């Protein structure tokens, strides 16, 4: 049973998240985006162009306590991250309110049909125009064509990409603690 | 056609979001939570216990420009908001990593089966223990049993509650501008 689940995972494309445009005043927001990436099935997070140890500490502390394999990198120039990703034959998805609507278009099917690993690019409100070009994004995807948040957009994208299965994912590898779901109250056990 | 859509809307339960525990340092985060609520189909947002005009301005500016009917209230004591909601026969859903898993349990079906309007309560990391009690929450729901963000949790909850239909929702009522989805680039038209 466990073996089967692993084999299945091995076939699933991996998703990494590239955060563009982080500023120190965004510490809490960027931490939330990274934690959403981890909890919703992404394999790692790259904070481009800038290093922020506060964010790194928050994310690494959560991963150390609650487990799973989630990589965290920061500081690399975004163009280089995108270039290397494409060299490795992955596709890039830019989340933007201006893109193809994830609900009313077939963009998710087309992304899945590539069967490739995905780098999801999330920016702040004003990203360089180049993000929309073929040099950067294979797909421009809108989680609805209304402005909201990179954190909420990413969450819905991942939930749909993984078809909800990410939420039953087992994080016990390397975990210290595990939550046991309850109708009321909190239950946490050591792993 | 329009008429039919409206009749259908009239039958759908409404969702409001109660944000507990906002602090001024959370301005960007709370704004994102409110904008996610609006974009993902909620009818309004209540920031409990505290007033923060920066958040209000951000949200009201977005609603004025991009349209739709989305209420914003702030400052009312959370206990009173919950009490009034229940008096009006609505149910309360507390989003927490400790609750029933939205993917592996039947909690969403049970919420929907009530056919009642929903007040979604999102807190910060440590909410009072009372939030888990029957006096406050009818349902404690976990968008996965891993810690992440109230913004990402709310997004997935709303997307699943409305079964994705919120993302094709028409916001042109009272809108100044509208995004026209594009494969590449940005297209905005006046309404």
XYZ file of C-alpha atoms in Angstrom:
382
model
C 0.000 0.000 0.000
C 2.754 2.411 0.997
C 4.844 1.203 -1.932
C 2.007 1.823 -4.337
C 1.493 5.365 -3.039
C 5.195 6.072 -3.532
C 5.188 4.759 -7.082
C 2.266 6.997 -7.815
C 4.068 10.008 -6.353
C 7.078 9.236 -8.504
C 4.970 9.760 -11.622
C 3.424 13.029 -10.488
C 5.080 16.197 -11.745
C 6.770 18.296 -9.098
C 5.918 21.913 -8.451
C 8.299 24.580 -7.204
C 7.351 28.164 -6.423
C 9.363 31.232 -7.389
C 8.557 34.343 -5.404
C 9.470 37.541 -7.225
C 9.616 41.017 -5.749
C 9.915 40.257 -2.043
C 10.606 43.280 0.141
C 11.385 43.142 3.834
C 8.024 44.683 4.655
C 6.475 41.589 3.034
C 8.072 39.185 5.509
C 4.839 37.837 6.891
C 3.197 37.634 3.507
C 6.122 35.871 1.840
C 6.324 33.454 4.768
C 2.652 32.674 4.295
C 3.143 32.104 0.562
C 6.013 29.708 1.284
C 4.050 27.833 3.951
C 1.071 27.569 1.618
C 3.391 26.143 -1.043
C 4.635 23.516 1.395
C 1.243 22.581 2.856
C -0.395 22.367 -0.555
C 2.046 19.975 -2.130
C 4.870 22.022 -3.659
C 8.364 20.585 -3.354
C 10.242 23.797 -2.761
C 10.347 27.555 -2.700
C 12.744 30.034 -4.242
C 12.778 33.638 -3.099
C 14.422 35.423 -5.994
C 16.905 38.298 -5.954
C 16.896 38.932 -2.221
C 17.830 37.095 0.957
C 15.651 37.378 4.038
C 16.672 35.227 6.961
C 13.474 35.882 8.866
C 11.452 34.185 6.140
C 13.925 31.334 5.884
C 13.810 30.732 9.645
C 10.021 30.679 9.719
C 9.795 28.180 6.880
C 12.623 25.945 8.047
C 11.233 25.842 11.574
C 7.865 24.666 10.276
C 9.467 22.028 8.059
C 11.677 20.785 10.913
C 8.719 20.420 13.233
C 5.979 19.237 10.893
C 8.081 17.237 8.429
C 8.155 16.518 4.750
C 10.758 17.403 2.180
C 10.546 21.023 1.227
C 13.478 22.979 -0.114
C 14.018 26.663 0.525
C 16.401 28.796 -1.502
C 16.900 32.509 -1.726
C 18.916 35.218 -3.375
C 19.384 33.800 -6.875
C 18.501 36.195 -9.733
C 15.044 35.335 -11.050
C 16.106 35.267 -14.693
C 18.708 32.671 -13.905
C 16.260 30.533 -11.912
C 13.815 30.590 -14.839
C 16.556 29.854 -17.374
C 17.890 26.888 -15.417
C 14.372 25.536 -14.911
C 13.715 25.593 -18.632
C 17.070 24.033 -19.399
C 15.935 21.124 -17.221
C 12.809 20.886 -19.385
C 10.306 22.212 -16.857
C 7.403 24.514 -17.688
C 6.739 27.888 -16.091
C 3.358 29.141 -14.949
C 2.962 32.826 -14.111
C 0.017 33.494 -11.817
C -1.611 36.797 -12.751
C -5.125 38.228 -12.706
C -4.609 39.114 -16.406
C -4.041 35.548 -17.598
C -6.247 32.712 -18.804
C -8.978 31.966 -16.296
C -8.331 28.686 -14.491
C -12.073 28.050 -14.273
C -13.395 29.115 -17.665
C -10.477 28.127 -19.930
C -8.693 24.819 -20.536
C -5.356 26.152 -19.310
C -5.039 23.655 -16.454
C -5.582 20.724 -18.803
C -2.890 22.104 -21.128
C -0.441 22.509 -18.259
C -1.103 18.965 -17.058
C -0.855 17.600 -20.589
C 2.794 18.675 -20.736
C 3.445 16.150 -17.931
C 6.392 18.322 -16.955
C 7.514 19.725 -13.639
C 6.120 23.179 -13.009
C 7.733 26.360 -11.732
C 4.948 28.632 -10.492
C 5.958 32.279 -10.558
C 4.179 34.566 -8.090
C 4.940 38.245 -8.028
C 3.807 41.307 -6.210
C 1.260 43.731 -7.697
C 3.399 45.108 -10.491
C 5.662 42.605 -12.182
C 7.917 43.478 -15.134
C 6.068 43.203 -18.453
C 8.555 40.548 -19.494
C 6.911 38.068 -17.134
C 4.095 37.710 -19.649
C 6.419 36.922 -22.547
C 7.397 33.574 -23.987
C 10.888 34.037 -22.614
C 9.547 33.734 -19.071
C 6.099 32.170 -18.897
C 4.786 29.168 -20.765
C 1.382 29.872 -19.261
C -0.202 32.967 -17.735
C -2.880 31.743 -15.369
C -5.546 33.746 -13.557
C -7.227 32.346 -10.473
C -10.190 34.462 -11.459
C -9.724 37.770 -13.260
C -10.030 39.841 -10.113
C -7.107 41.155 -8.082
C -6.498 39.289 -4.826
C -3.344 37.763 -3.429
C -0.403 35.650 -4.522
C -1.076 33.529 -1.430
C -4.692 32.752 -2.298
C -3.947 32.349 -6.026
C -1.171 29.904 -5.328
C -3.368 27.915 -2.940
C -6.166 27.444 -5.455
C -3.720 26.677 -8.263
C -2.008 23.943 -6.219
C -5.273 22.476 -4.936
C -6.527 22.157 -8.480
C -3.226 21.010 -9.960
C -2.984 18.167 -7.452
C -6.754 17.629 -7.489
C -6.971 17.872 -3.713
C -4.705 14.907 -3.056
C -2.036 17.169 -1.571
C -4.258 17.691 1.466
C -4.180 14.051 2.455
C -0.426 13.875 1.903
C 1.689 12.247 4.547
C 4.324 14.592 6.014
C 5.657 12.162 8.614
C 9.091 11.881 6.948
C 11.428 13.804 9.251
C 8.536 15.154 11.324
C 8.649 15.744 15.063
C 4.925 16.311 15.435
C 1.701 15.484 13.699
C -1.799 16.897 14.018
C -4.623 14.415 14.513
C -7.761 16.028 13.024
C -10.540 16.666 15.535
C -14.134 17.828 15.407
C -13.298 20.088 18.389
C -10.077 21.077 20.117
C -6.433 20.385 19.277
C -4.638 17.074 19.207
C -0.952 16.882 18.418
C 1.143 13.719 18.756
C 4.868 13.097 18.561
C 5.919 11.130 15.508
C -30.176 33.896 -19.272
C -29.200 36.697 -16.912
C -32.433 36.186 -15.014
C -31.722 32.504 -14.619
C -28.238 33.183 -13.265
C -29.680 35.599 -10.737
C -32.301 33.118 -9.573
C -29.579 30.567 -9.103
C -27.502 33.023 -7.068
C -30.501 33.748 -4.916
C -30.592 30.122 -3.829
C -26.888 29.870 -3.048
C -25.892 30.409 0.564
C -23.867 33.526 1.223
C -20.479 33.490 2.872
C -19.014 36.216 5.054
C -15.528 36.200 6.539
C -14.655 37.206 10.092
C -11.012 38.076 10.638
C -9.933 37.698 14.251
C -6.698 38.946 15.785
C -5.667 41.594 13.263
C -2.721 43.728 14.358
C -1.432 46.750 12.503
C 1.690 44.863 11.459
C -0.656 42.479 9.612
C -2.023 45.197 7.337
C -0.848 43.657 4.096
C -1.844 40.171 5.143
C -5.318 41.153 6.318
C -5.820 43.141 3.124
C -4.903 40.052 1.127
C -7.318 37.909 3.138
C -10.122 40.416 2.486
C -9.322 40.645 -1.230
C -9.218 36.858 -1.467
C -12.621 36.743 0.203
C -14.027 39.170 -2.355
C -12.437 37.565 -5.423
C -13.434 34.075 -4.369
C -17.100 34.724 -3.897
C -17.634 35.900 -0.325
C -20.210 38.643 0.198
C -18.412 40.577 2.896
C -15.621 40.881 5.402
C -15.660 41.755 9.081
C -12.442 42.720 10.832
C -13.262 42.118 14.476
C -12.269 44.109 17.550
C -10.031 46.616 15.804
C -10.321 49.346 13.203
C -7.630 49.788 10.579
C -8.349 52.400 7.949
C -5.450 51.309 5.766
C -7.053 47.908 5.249
C -10.458 49.446 4.667
C -9.069 51.845 2.057
C -7.286 49.054 0.181
C -10.381 46.888 0.047
C -12.837 49.669 -0.781
C -10.565 50.975 -3.538
C -10.479 47.554 -5.167
C -14.247 47.142 -4.894
C -14.864 50.626 -6.311
C -12.632 49.953 -9.306
C -13.344 46.299 -10.037
C -16.962 46.121 -8.948
C -19.275 43.692 -7.264
C -21.076 43.980 -3.973
C -18.727 43.341 -1.110
C -19.299 44.724 2.352
C -16.507 45.733 4.695
C -17.007 46.251 8.410
C -14.584 46.651 11.236
C -14.292 47.172 14.940
C -17.226 45.131 16.264
C -16.391 42.683 19.077
C -15.993 39.184 17.623
C -18.261 37.552 20.191
C -21.069 39.877 19.241
C -20.560 39.293 15.509
C -20.767 35.531 16.071
C -23.789 35.837 18.345
C -25.691 37.995 15.869
C -24.804 35.648 13.025
C -26.216 32.685 14.894
C -29.327 34.607 15.881
C -29.915 35.073 12.146
C -29.658 31.296 11.758
C -26.288 31.181 9.992
C -23.616 28.566 10.634
C -20.023 29.299 11.652
C -16.959 27.591 10.215
C -13.646 28.032 11.998
C -10.668 27.405 9.727
C -7.890 25.714 11.687
C -5.153 23.189 10.946
C -6.487 21.151 13.903
C -9.961 20.624 12.488
C -11.613 18.051 10.263
C -9.701 17.646 7.023
C -11.585 19.181 4.100
C -10.204 16.505 1.782
C -10.401 13.310 3.825
C -13.575 13.935 5.846
C -17.149 14.696 4.839
C -17.154 18.059 6.611
C -17.813 20.078 3.449
C -20.845 17.972 2.591
C -22.178 18.488 6.128
C -21.680 22.258 5.897
C -23.447 22.372 2.538
C -26.247 20.158 3.789
C -27.223 22.831 6.318
C -28.086 25.077 3.321
C -27.410 28.022 5.600
C -25.319 31.130 5.156
C -21.788 30.660 6.435
C -19.566 32.867 8.580
C -15.992 31.721 8.056
C -13.769 32.607 11.003
C -10.068 33.019 10.261
C -7.656 33.801 13.046
C -3.985 34.342 13.489
C -1.666 31.614 14.755
C -2.976 31.361 18.270
C -6.705 31.788 18.667
C -8.508 31.525 22.032
C -9.402 27.927 22.891
C -13.055 28.962 22.905
C -13.017 29.190 19.105
C -13.145 25.409 18.964
C -16.203 25.178 21.218
C -19.838 24.773 20.292
C -20.479 28.316 21.466
C -18.413 29.667 18.579
C -17.868 27.142 15.802
C -20.370 24.785 14.269
C -17.537 23.278 12.245
C -13.755 23.270 12.683
C -12.288 22.789 9.233
C -8.683 22.099 8.257
C -7.480 22.837 4.738
C -4.981 20.078 5.309
C -3.591 19.385 8.774
C -0.401 21.348 8.196
C 0.157 24.930 9.296
C 0.024 27.465 6.465
C -1.941 30.678 6.127
C -5.416 32.047 6.741
C -5.216 33.507 3.243
C -4.497 30.193 1.508
C -6.917 28.252 3.735
C -9.716 30.665 3.026
C -9.023 30.523 -0.713
C -9.260 26.749 -0.901
C -12.310 26.672 1.357
C -14.179 29.177 -0.822
C -13.130 27.534 -4.088
C -14.448 24.214 -2.847
C -17.557 25.636 -1.198
C -18.603 27.369 -4.416
C -17.250 24.493 -6.551
C -15.162 26.852 -8.658
C -18.123 28.844 -9.934
C -16.998 31.924 -8.021
C -14.115 32.317 -10.484
C -16.395 32.879 -13.441
C -18.564 35.292 -11.465
C -19.517 38.560 -13.068
C -18.319 41.604 -11.115
C -19.515 44.221 -13.599
C -22.140 45.642 -11.195
C -20.722 49.017 -10.133
C -17.368 48.300 -11.792
C -15.203 50.918 -13.506
C -12.848 48.411 -15.109
C -12.787 44.804 -16.173
C -9.918 42.473 -17.079
C -10.213 40.580 -20.349
C -8.251 37.327 -19.909
C -5.269 36.974 -22.248
C -2.787 34.257 -23.104
C -0.079 36.957 -22.921
C -0.047 40.549 -21.722
C -2.668 42.677 -19.992
C -6.005 43.817 -21.307
C -8.254 46.047 -19.235
C -11.422 47.682 -20.530
C -13.726 50.298 -19.074
C -17.134 48.958 -18.106
